[in-house]
Amino acid sequence: MSTPPTLDDKLMRKAKVMMVVGARPQFIKSAPIIRELVKSRKQIKLSIVHTGQHYDREMSHIFFHELKIPKPIMNLAVGSGSHAIQTATMMKRLEQSMLTLKPDLVVVPGDTNTTLAGAIVAAKLGIQVFHVEAGLRSGDMSMPEEVNRTLTDHCSTMLFAPTRNAVQNLRQEGLGEKTYLTGDTMVDALFAVMPIIRQRTSAVLKRFELCPREYLLMTLHRPSNVDNSSRLREILAAVRRIARKLKVVFPAHPRTRASLARLGSSAISSGRVVISNPLGYVENLCLLKNASCLLTDSGGMQKESFLLHVPCTTLRSSTEWPETLVKKANQLVCDPKMISETVLAVAFDERLRNKIRDLRNPFGDGRASIRIVQLIRESVETQK
Ligand code: UD1
C-alpha cells in the first residue's frame, strides 16, 4: 500500500513542464528556453513532445543537433495533411501524451498548427497553457498562422509577448492581465550563435562559391506564393530578372520544391540561381549576414534580417513584425512586377545598410528565455 504524500514530498516534487514543438521555426525559438529549463532541472522536469509536423532531416533533426537541445521524449509522427487533418491528428495524439505524462503546464511556441493543437488540447484538459511569442498580429486572417496565434492567445493562461506592439495587441483583445513583455527568444537564439557564425562564414561562402554582398538570399514557402502556379511563375520571372545583376541563392522548402517540380526546370533556369535543400540554422544565418539583401515570405527571417542589418523585401501584403518596416529595412511587396525593382534598389545601397545598423532593436536584449523561465518557475512555486 502506498503512503499518501506529505507536505515535504509535495514541496520536493518537481513541476512537470511539457514543451510542444513540431515545425522548424519552433525548434529555433524554443531552444534557448529549453536550455534555461534544463538548468532548472532540480525544480522542473521537462518533457519535449514533437508532433512530427516537420519530419525531414533538414527540417527537423538537424536543429536538435545544432541547437544542442535534448531529444523529444515522444515523436507523434503526424506528418503532412490538410490543415484540419494535420491539426486533428495532432490533437488526438497530444491528448494521449498529456494524459500519460500529466504535465502541470504546457508551453507552446509560435503560431503553427502544432502550437494551436497543443494549446487547445491542454486547455480542454484543464492544464495551464503558456504561449511563447504571444500577441503578434498581421491583421490577415487568410494566413493560417494568424488564425493559429489568435486562437492560441485566447486559450492560454500566460502570454509571453516579444515586443511592445504585441503587448498592445493583447491589451486591445482584453488579454492584458495575462501578458508579460519578455522580449523575443529568437534574439536569444541568434545572439548565442553569433560566434559560430563568424567562425563558419568563410567555409559556407566557399561551399556556395559566393563573395560577401554579391548575392541575394531568397526563401519562399507560403502557400499563397508557392501553391498557385501562375503566381509562382511570375515570382520566378522576377527572380530571373534579378539574377542578371545579382547571383541568387535559394534554399527551397519541401513545399516549394514540390511546386517547382510541377512547373518544370524551365521556370527557373538560370546559371545564376542556385537552388539548394533547406539549410541548417547556422548555415542559413551565415548566408543571410553576408547577403546584399533578402527576398522572403518567412516571418522569422524578416526579423533576423533586421537584426543582421540586411535590407529585406517581403513577398506578402502584411507582416506580424511591423517593427521591421522602418527606413526601408523591410518592404512589403505583393505585386510580382514590383519585386525586381524593389530588390535592386536596396541591394547595393550602402547608406541604407548603415541606417539599418543605427536602428534601435525593438525585439529584446537576448534574455527573453531567462525571463520566461523565471515566470514559469514563479508560477509553479505559487501552485505548490
Ligand atoms: C509550417 C508552418 C509555418 C512555418 C513553416 C516553416 C503551419 C500552418 N505552418 O508551414 O507557419 O513558417 O512551417 O517551415 O503550421 N514537408 C516535407 N518535409 C517536412 C515537412 C514538410 O516534405 O519535413 C512538406 C509536406 O509535403 C507538406 C508541406 O511540406 O505538405 C508543408 O508542410 P506543413 O508543415 O503543412 O506546412 P509548412 O508550409 O511547412
Short mmCIF file of C-alpha atoms and ligand atoms in Angstrom, two decimals:
data_model
loop_
_atom_site.label_atom_id
_atom_site.label_comp_id
_atom_site.label_asym_id
_atom_site.label_seq_id
_atom_site.Cartn_x
_atom_site.Cartn_y
_atom_site.Cartn_z
CA MET A 1 0.00 0.00 0.00
CA SER A 2 1.45 3.42 -0.93
CA THR A 3 1.61 6.15 1.70
CA PRO A 4 -0.05 9.48 0.92
CA PRO A 5 2.38 12.31 0.01
CA THR A 6 3.48 14.51 2.91
CA LEU A 7 3.82 18.28 2.67
CA ASP A 8 7.58 17.78 2.31
CA ASP A 9 7.04 15.38 -0.63
CA LYS A 10 4.83 17.96 -2.26
CA LEU A 11 7.42 20.69 -1.78
CA MET A 12 10.15 18.45 -3.24
CA ARG A 13 8.05 17.35 -6.19
CA LYS A 14 9.35 18.67 -9.49
CA ALA A 15 6.91 20.63 -11.63
CA LYS A 16 6.21 18.82 -14.89
CA VAL A 17 6.57 21.10 -17.89
CA MET A 18 5.73 19.89 -21.38
CA MET A 19 7.07 21.76 -24.40
CA VAL A 20 5.15 21.04 -27.61
CA VAL A 21 7.11 21.59 -30.84
CA GLY A 22 6.81 20.25 -34.36
CA ALA A 23 7.85 22.71 -37.09
CA ARG A 24 11.19 24.24 -37.99
CA PRO A 25 10.76 27.75 -36.54
CA GLN A 26 9.58 26.26 -33.25
CA PHE A 27 12.81 24.36 -32.71
CA ILE A 28 14.72 27.64 -33.05
CA LYS A 29 12.53 29.79 -30.80
CA SER A 30 12.27 27.03 -28.15
CA ALA A 31 15.96 26.17 -27.98
CA PRO A 32 17.02 28.98 -25.60
CA ILE A 33 14.03 28.29 -23.32
CA ILE A 34 14.81 24.58 -23.27
CA ARG A 35 18.43 25.31 -22.37
CA GLU A 36 17.23 27.51 -19.47
CA LEU A 37 14.69 24.91 -18.32
CA VAL A 38 17.41 22.26 -18.31
CA LYS A 39 19.38 24.49 -15.91
CA SER A 40 16.32 24.41 -13.58
CA ARG A 41 16.20 20.60 -13.56
CA LYS A 42 16.17 20.46 -9.76
CA GLN A 43 12.77 22.15 -9.78
CA ILE A 44 11.43 21.27 -13.22
CA LYS A 45 11.02 18.01 -15.10
CA LEU A 46 10.91 18.91 -18.77
CA SER A 47 9.32 16.74 -21.47
CA ILE A 48 9.69 17.78 -25.10
CA VAL A 49 6.96 16.39 -27.34
CA HIS A 50 7.46 16.61 -31.12
CA THR A 51 4.27 16.38 -33.16
CA GLY A 52 6.17 15.32 -36.29
CA GLN A 53 4.69 18.17 -38.38
CA HIS A 54 8.17 18.52 -39.89
CA TYR A 55 9.98 15.23 -40.26
CA ASP A 56 12.81 15.53 -42.82
CA ARG A 57 16.36 15.65 -41.51
CA GLU A 58 16.84 19.18 -42.90
CA MET A 59 13.52 20.42 -41.49
CA SER A 60 13.79 18.86 -38.04
CA HIS A 61 16.64 16.65 -36.76
CA ILE A 62 19.45 19.00 -37.76
CA PHE A 63 18.08 21.71 -35.44
CA PHE A 64 18.11 19.48 -32.36
CA HIS A 65 21.73 18.68 -33.10
CA GLU A 66 22.84 22.24 -33.96
CA LEU A 67 20.96 23.97 -31.14
CA LYS A 68 22.04 21.33 -28.61
CA ILE A 69 18.56 20.56 -27.36
CA PRO A 70 17.61 17.21 -25.83
CA LYS A 71 15.79 14.69 -27.99
CA PRO A 72 11.99 14.72 -27.65
CA ILE A 73 10.56 12.17 -25.25
CA MET A 74 7.85 11.41 -27.83
CA ASN A 75 7.50 11.94 -31.57
CA LEU A 76 3.86 11.75 -32.60
CA ALA A 77 4.75 11.31 -36.31
CA VAL A 78 1.75 13.26 -37.53
CA GLY A 79 3.32 14.27 -40.85
CA SER A 80 1.59 16.22 -43.60
CA GLY A 81 -2.08 16.63 -44.41
CA SER A 82 -4.74 19.28 -44.89
CA HIS A 83 -4.93 21.78 -42.03
CA ALA A 84 -7.92 20.02 -40.49
CA ILE A 85 -6.44 16.54 -40.78
CA GLN A 86 -2.99 17.60 -39.57
CA THR A 87 -4.34 19.60 -36.61
CA ALA A 88 -6.94 17.00 -35.64
CA THR A 89 -4.41 14.15 -35.76
CA MET A 90 -2.07 16.17 -33.58
CA MET A 91 -4.88 16.85 -31.11
CA LYS A 92 -5.79 13.16 -30.79
CA ARG A 93 -2.18 12.13 -30.20
CA LEU A 94 -1.35 15.10 -27.95
CA GLU A 95 -4.32 14.28 -25.75
CA GLN A 96 -2.94 10.79 -25.22
CA SER A 97 0.54 12.11 -24.44
CA MET A 98 -0.79 14.70 -21.98
CA LEU A 99 -2.90 12.04 -20.25
CA THR A 100 0.18 9.84 -20.00
CA LEU A 101 2.73 12.47 -18.96
CA LYS A 102 0.33 14.53 -16.79
CA PRO A 103 2.14 17.88 -17.16
CA ASP A 104 1.41 20.72 -14.74
CA LEU A 105 1.76 23.15 -17.59
CA VAL A 106 2.26 23.10 -21.34
CA VAL A 107 4.43 25.57 -23.25
CA VAL A 108 3.54 26.24 -26.89
CA PRO A 109 5.80 28.45 -29.02
CA GLY A 110 4.91 30.34 -32.20
CA ASP A 111 1.92 30.08 -34.50
CA THR A 112 1.96 26.78 -36.35
CA ASN A 113 -0.67 24.06 -36.43
CA THR A 114 1.38 22.36 -33.71
CA THR A 115 1.02 25.47 -31.50
CA LEU A 116 -2.75 25.57 -31.87
CA ALA A 117 -3.21 21.81 -31.37
CA GLY A 118 -1.09 21.86 -28.18
CA ALA A 119 -2.94 24.86 -26.77
CA ILE A 120 -6.46 23.55 -27.40
CA VAL A 121 -5.76 20.07 -26.04
CA ALA A 122 -4.10 21.37 -22.86
CA ALA A 123 -6.82 23.98 -22.24
CA LYS A 124 -9.56 21.35 -22.59
CA LEU A 125 -7.77 19.04 -20.17
CA GLY A 126 -7.60 21.90 -17.66
CA ILE A 127 -3.81 22.19 -17.98
CA GLN A 128 -2.25 25.66 -17.96
CA VAL A 129 -1.05 26.88 -21.36
CA PHE A 130 1.91 29.26 -21.68
CA HIS A 131 2.24 30.85 -25.11
CA VAL A 132 5.68 32.00 -26.26
CA GLU A 133 5.59 34.73 -28.95
CA ALA A 134 2.11 35.84 -27.99
CA GLY A 135 0.31 38.88 -29.37
CA LEU A 136 1.66 39.01 -32.92
CA ARG A 137 -0.96 40.12 -35.41
CA SER A 138 -0.70 40.68 -39.16
CA GLY A 139 -4.39 41.55 -39.40
CA ASP A 140 -4.75 38.98 -42.20
CA MET A 141 -6.98 36.09 -41.17
CA SER A 142 -6.39 34.36 -44.51
CA MET A 143 -2.95 33.37 -43.14
CA PRO A 144 -3.19 30.07 -41.23
CA GLU A 145 -0.63 31.42 -38.74
CA GLU A 146 -2.88 34.41 -37.87
CA VAL A 147 -5.73 32.02 -37.02
CA ASN A 148 -3.37 29.83 -35.00
CA ARG A 149 -1.78 32.63 -32.98
CA THR A 150 -5.04 34.45 -32.24
CA LEU A 151 -6.84 31.31 -31.02
CA THR A 152 -3.81 30.18 -29.05
CA ASP A 153 -3.59 33.52 -27.23
CA HIS A 154 -7.24 33.32 -26.28
CA CYS A 155 -7.00 29.87 -24.68
CA SER A 156 -3.68 30.47 -22.89
CA THR A 157 -3.05 31.09 -19.20
CA MET A 158 0.10 33.18 -19.57
CA LEU A 159 1.19 35.17 -22.61
CA PHE A 160 4.85 35.95 -23.26
CA ALA A 161 4.95 38.88 -25.66
CA PRO A 162 8.13 39.58 -27.65
CA THR A 163 7.52 43.31 -28.31
CA ARG A 164 5.58 46.34 -27.06
CA ASN A 165 3.34 46.13 -30.14
CA ALA A 166 2.45 42.57 -29.20
CA VAL A 167 1.58 43.69 -25.65
CA GLN A 168 -0.63 46.42 -27.11
CA ASN A 169 -2.42 43.92 -29.40
CA LEU A 170 -3.14 41.64 -26.44
CA ARG A 171 -4.45 44.54 -24.34
CA GLN A 172 -6.79 45.52 -27.15
CA GLU A 173 -8.20 41.99 -27.12
CA GLY A 174 -8.77 42.10 -23.36
CA LEU A 175 -5.81 39.82 -22.55
CA GLY A 176 -3.58 42.42 -20.85
CA GLU A 177 -3.73 40.82 -17.41
CA LYS A 178 -2.16 37.57 -18.56
CA THR A 179 0.52 39.34 -20.62
CA TYR A 180 4.24 39.70 -19.84
CA LEU A 181 6.72 41.59 -22.01
CA THR A 182 9.67 39.21 -22.18
CA GLY A 183 11.45 40.03 -25.45
CA ASP A 184 11.86 37.63 -28.32
CA THR A 185 13.56 34.26 -27.82
CA MET A 186 14.74 34.29 -31.45
CA VAL A 187 17.05 37.15 -30.44
CA ASP A 188 18.45 34.91 -27.68
CA ALA A 189 18.95 32.12 -30.23
CA LEU A 190 20.68 34.47 -32.68
CA PHE A 191 22.97 36.07 -30.10
CA ALA A 192 24.00 32.61 -28.86
CA VAL A 193 25.24 31.51 -32.30
CA MET A 194 26.94 34.74 -33.41
CA PRO A 195 30.47 33.46 -32.54
CA ILE A 196 29.80 30.26 -34.53
CA ILE A 197 28.50 32.29 -37.47
CA ARG A 198 31.73 34.31 -37.50
CA GLN A 199 33.79 31.11 -37.44
CA ARG A 200 31.88 29.31 -40.17
CA THR A 201 31.11 32.12 -42.63
CA SER A 202 34.09 31.73 -44.93
CA ALA A 203 33.57 27.96 -45.28
CA VAL A 204 29.87 28.42 -46.05
CA LEU A 205 30.52 31.15 -48.64
CA LYS A 206 33.16 28.92 -50.22
CA ARG A 207 30.76 25.97 -50.42
CA PHE A 208 28.27 28.11 -52.38
CA GLU A 209 31.04 29.90 -54.34
CA LEU A 210 29.89 33.31 -53.12
CA CYS A 211 31.51 36.62 -52.21
CA PRO A 212 30.07 38.78 -49.41
CA ARG A 213 27.42 41.30 -50.60
CA GLU A 214 27.38 39.86 -54.10
CA TYR A 215 24.26 37.74 -53.87
CA LEU A 216 20.61 37.78 -52.91
CA LEU A 217 19.34 35.21 -50.42
CA MET A 218 15.81 34.07 -51.13
CA THR A 219 13.34 31.86 -49.25
CA LEU A 220 9.75 31.17 -50.20
CA HIS A 221 7.23 28.78 -48.68
CA ARG A 222 3.89 30.48 -48.02
CA PRO A 223 1.04 28.60 -49.68
CA SER A 224 -0.17 31.98 -51.06
CA ASN A 225 3.09 32.31 -53.03
CA VAL A 226 4.01 28.77 -53.97
CA ASP A 227 0.78 26.76 -54.30
CA ASN A 228 -0.59 28.85 -57.16
CA SER A 229 1.39 28.03 -60.33
CA SER A 230 0.75 31.26 -62.19
CA ARG A 231 1.79 33.40 -59.19
CA LEU A 232 4.90 31.29 -58.64
CA ARG A 233 5.77 31.63 -62.36
CA GLU A 234 5.54 35.42 -62.10
CA ILE A 235 7.72 35.44 -58.98
CA LEU A 236 10.31 33.27 -60.74
CA ALA A 237 10.30 35.59 -63.77
CA ALA A 238 11.19 38.43 -61.38
CA VAL A 239 13.95 36.31 -59.84
CA ARG A 240 15.42 35.67 -63.31
CA ARG A 241 15.48 39.44 -63.90
CA ILE A 242 17.28 39.97 -60.58
CA ALA A 243 19.75 37.20 -61.41
CA ARG A 244 21.05 39.19 -64.40
CA LYS A 245 22.53 41.66 -61.89
CA LEU A 246 22.92 39.60 -58.72
CA LYS A 247 23.50 35.93 -58.03
CA VAL A 248 20.56 34.31 -56.21
CA VAL A 249 20.82 31.60 -53.55
CA PHE A 250 17.53 29.85 -52.93
CA PRO A 251 17.33 27.17 -50.22
CA ALA A 252 13.94 25.69 -51.03
CA HIS A 253 11.39 24.40 -48.51
CA PRO A 254 9.89 20.96 -49.39
CA ARG A 255 6.54 22.56 -50.26
CA THR A 256 8.33 24.93 -52.67
CA ARG A 257 10.43 22.15 -54.20
CA ALA A 258 7.26 20.23 -54.98
CA SER A 259 5.74 23.32 -56.63
CA LEU A 260 8.95 23.96 -58.62
CA ALA A 261 8.94 20.35 -59.82
CA ARG A 262 5.37 20.78 -61.08
CA LEU A 263 6.41 23.87 -63.09
CA GLY A 264 9.46 22.18 -64.63
CA SER A 265 13.06 23.35 -64.71
CA SER A 266 12.49 25.98 -67.43
CA ALA A 267 10.66 28.19 -64.92
CA ILE A 268 13.84 28.94 -63.01
CA SER A 269 16.62 28.01 -65.39
CA SER A 270 19.49 30.39 -64.93
CA GLY A 271 23.07 29.55 -64.03
CA ARG A 272 22.93 32.43 -61.57
CA VAL A 273 20.15 30.96 -59.41
CA VAL A 274 21.44 28.31 -57.01
CA ILE A 275 18.65 26.15 -55.59
CA SER A 276 19.63 24.12 -52.56
CA ASN A 277 17.96 21.92 -49.96
CA PRO A 278 16.75 23.66 -46.79
CA LEU A 279 19.70 24.81 -44.70
CA GLY A 280 20.58 24.36 -41.06
CA TYR A 281 20.26 27.31 -38.68
CA VAL A 282 23.91 28.42 -38.66
CA GLU A 283 24.45 27.96 -42.40
CA ASN A 284 21.32 29.99 -43.18
CA LEU A 285 22.43 32.81 -40.89
CA CYS A 286 25.94 32.83 -42.39
CA LEU A 287 24.38 33.34 -45.82
CA LEU A 288 21.94 35.96 -44.56
CA LYS A 289 24.54 38.03 -42.72
CA ASN A 290 26.68 38.34 -45.85
CA ALA A 291 23.90 38.76 -48.42
CA SER A 292 23.37 42.07 -50.17
CA CYS A 293 19.67 41.65 -49.40
CA LEU A 294 16.97 39.12 -48.56
CA LEU A 295 13.81 38.24 -50.50
CA THR A 296 11.47 36.17 -48.34
CA ASP A 297 7.96 35.39 -47.21
CA SER A 298 9.07 33.97 -43.87
CA GLY A 299 8.10 35.66 -40.60
CA GLY A 300 11.25 34.87 -38.63
CA MET A 301 13.69 35.77 -41.39
CA GLN A 302 12.29 39.31 -41.69
CA LYS A 303 13.38 39.81 -38.12
CA GLU A 304 16.73 38.04 -38.43
CA SER A 305 17.46 40.20 -41.46
CA PHE A 306 16.68 43.34 -39.44
CA LEU A 307 18.93 42.19 -36.59
CA LEU A 308 21.78 41.44 -39.01
CA HIS A 309 21.28 44.81 -40.81
CA VAL A 310 20.43 43.27 -44.17
CA PRO A 311 17.71 45.01 -46.27
CA CYS A 312 14.70 42.76 -46.70
CA THR A 313 11.90 42.57 -49.27
CA THR A 314 8.93 40.57 -48.04
CA LEU A 315 6.64 38.93 -50.56
CA ARG A 316 3.46 39.48 -48.61
CA SER A 317 0.81 42.15 -48.17
CA SER A 318 1.11 42.22 -44.36
CA THR A 319 3.53 41.34 -41.60
CA GLU A 320 3.25 40.30 -37.97
CA TRP A 321 6.56 42.13 -37.37
CA PRO A 322 5.64 45.78 -38.20
CA GLU A 323 8.68 46.99 -36.24
CA THR A 324 10.84 45.95 -39.21
CA LEU A 325 9.06 48.33 -41.61
CA VAL A 326 11.22 51.39 -40.89
CA LYS A 327 13.68 53.21 -43.15
CA LYS A 328 13.19 50.59 -45.89
CA ALA A 329 14.79 47.95 -43.63
CA ASN A 330 11.90 45.76 -44.71
CA GLN A 331 9.47 46.45 -47.57
CA LEU A 332 6.28 44.56 -48.31
CA VAL A 333 5.73 43.74 -51.96
CA CYS A 334 2.81 41.76 -53.23
CA ASP A 335 2.83 42.51 -56.95
CA PRO A 336 5.43 40.27 -58.64
CA LYS A 337 6.09 43.04 -61.21
CA MET A 338 7.48 45.22 -58.39
CA ILE A 339 9.88 42.62 -56.98
CA SER A 340 12.99 43.15 -59.08
CA GLU A 341 12.74 46.94 -58.95
CA THR A 342 12.36 46.95 -55.14
CA VAL A 343 15.13 44.42 -54.55
CA LEU A 344 17.65 46.01 -56.88
CA ALA A 345 17.00 49.48 -55.42
CA VAL A 346 18.19 48.34 -51.97
CA ALA A 347 20.73 45.64 -52.88
CA PHE A 348 23.67 47.96 -53.50
CA ASP A 349 22.70 50.77 -51.13
CA GLU A 350 25.48 51.01 -48.51
CA ARG A 351 23.90 54.07 -46.91
CA LEU A 352 20.71 52.13 -46.28
CA ARG A 353 22.68 49.33 -44.63
CA ASN A 354 24.32 51.87 -42.33
CA LYS A 355 20.95 53.38 -41.50
CA ILE A 356 19.58 49.93 -40.61
CA ARG A 357 22.62 49.34 -38.41
CA ASP A 358 21.75 52.52 -36.47
CA LEU A 359 18.13 51.49 -35.84
CA ARG A 360 17.04 50.58 -32.32
CA ASN A 361 16.44 46.86 -31.81
CA PRO A 362 12.83 46.53 -30.59
CA PHE A 363 12.98 42.73 -30.23
CA GLY A 364 14.82 42.40 -26.94
CA ASP A 365 18.21 42.05 -25.31
CA GLY A 366 18.84 38.32 -25.67
CA ARG A 367 17.49 37.49 -22.19
CA ALA A 368 13.87 36.66 -23.09
CA SER A 369 14.28 32.97 -22.21
CA ILE A 370 15.68 33.79 -18.78
CA ARG A 371 12.60 35.95 -18.09
CA ILE A 372 10.24 33.29 -19.42
CA VAL A 373 11.76 30.52 -17.32
CA GLN A 374 11.70 32.80 -14.27
CA LEU A 375 7.96 33.38 -14.85
CA ILE A 376 7.40 29.63 -15.28
CA ARG A 377 9.24 28.95 -12.03
CA GLU A 378 7.31 31.61 -10.13
CA SER A 379 4.07 30.19 -11.46
CA VAL A 380 4.88 26.62 -10.41
CA GLU A 381 6.07 27.82 -6.99
CA THR A 382 2.77 29.59 -6.30
CA GLN A 383 0.85 26.44 -7.24
CA LYS A 384 2.62 24.25 -4.69
C1 UD1 B 1 4.77 25.36 -41.42
C2 UD1 B 1 4.01 26.43 -40.61
C3 UD1 B 1 4.57 27.80 -40.94
C4 UD1 B 1 6.07 27.87 -40.80
C5 UD1 B 1 6.68 26.76 -41.64
C6 UD1 B 1 8.20 26.76 -41.53
C7 UD1 B 1 1.63 25.94 -40.17
C8 UD1 B 1 0.25 26.27 -40.55
N1 UD1 B 1 2.60 26.44 -40.97
O1 UD1 B 1 4.43 25.58 -42.77
O2 UD1 B 1 3.99 28.75 -40.06
O3 UD1 B 1 6.53 29.12 -41.24
O4 UD1 B 1 6.16 25.51 -41.20
O5 UD1 B 1 8.78 25.84 -42.36
O6 UD1 B 1 1.84 25.25 -39.20
N2 UD1 B 1 7.16 18.73 -45.91
C9 UD1 B 1 8.15 17.82 -46.17
N3 UD1 B 1 9.04 17.51 -45.17
C10 UD1 B 1 8.96 18.07 -43.95
C11 UD1 B 1 7.92 18.99 -43.70
C12 UD1 B 1 7.03 19.32 -44.68
O7 UD1 B 1 8.27 17.29 -47.26
O8 UD1 B 1 9.80 17.74 -43.09
C13 UD1 B 1 6.23 19.11 -46.99
C14 UD1 B 1 4.97 18.29 -46.98
O9 UD1 B 1 4.76 17.83 -48.26
C15 UD1 B 1 3.86 19.28 -46.61
C16 UD1 B 1 4.47 20.64 -46.93
O10 UD1 B 1 5.89 20.47 -46.87
O11 UD1 B 1 2.70 19.05 -47.32
C17 UD1 B 1 4.05 21.69 -45.97
O12 UD1 B 1 4.32 21.35 -44.61
P1 UD1 B 1 3.40 21.90 -43.40
O13 UD1 B 1 4.00 21.55 -42.12
O14 UD1 B 1 1.99 21.56 -43.65
O15 UD1 B 1 3.44 23.49 -43.55
P2 UD1 B 1 4.66 24.43 -43.85
O16 UD1 B 1 4.39 25.01 -45.20
O17 UD1 B 1 5.98 23.80 -43.62
#
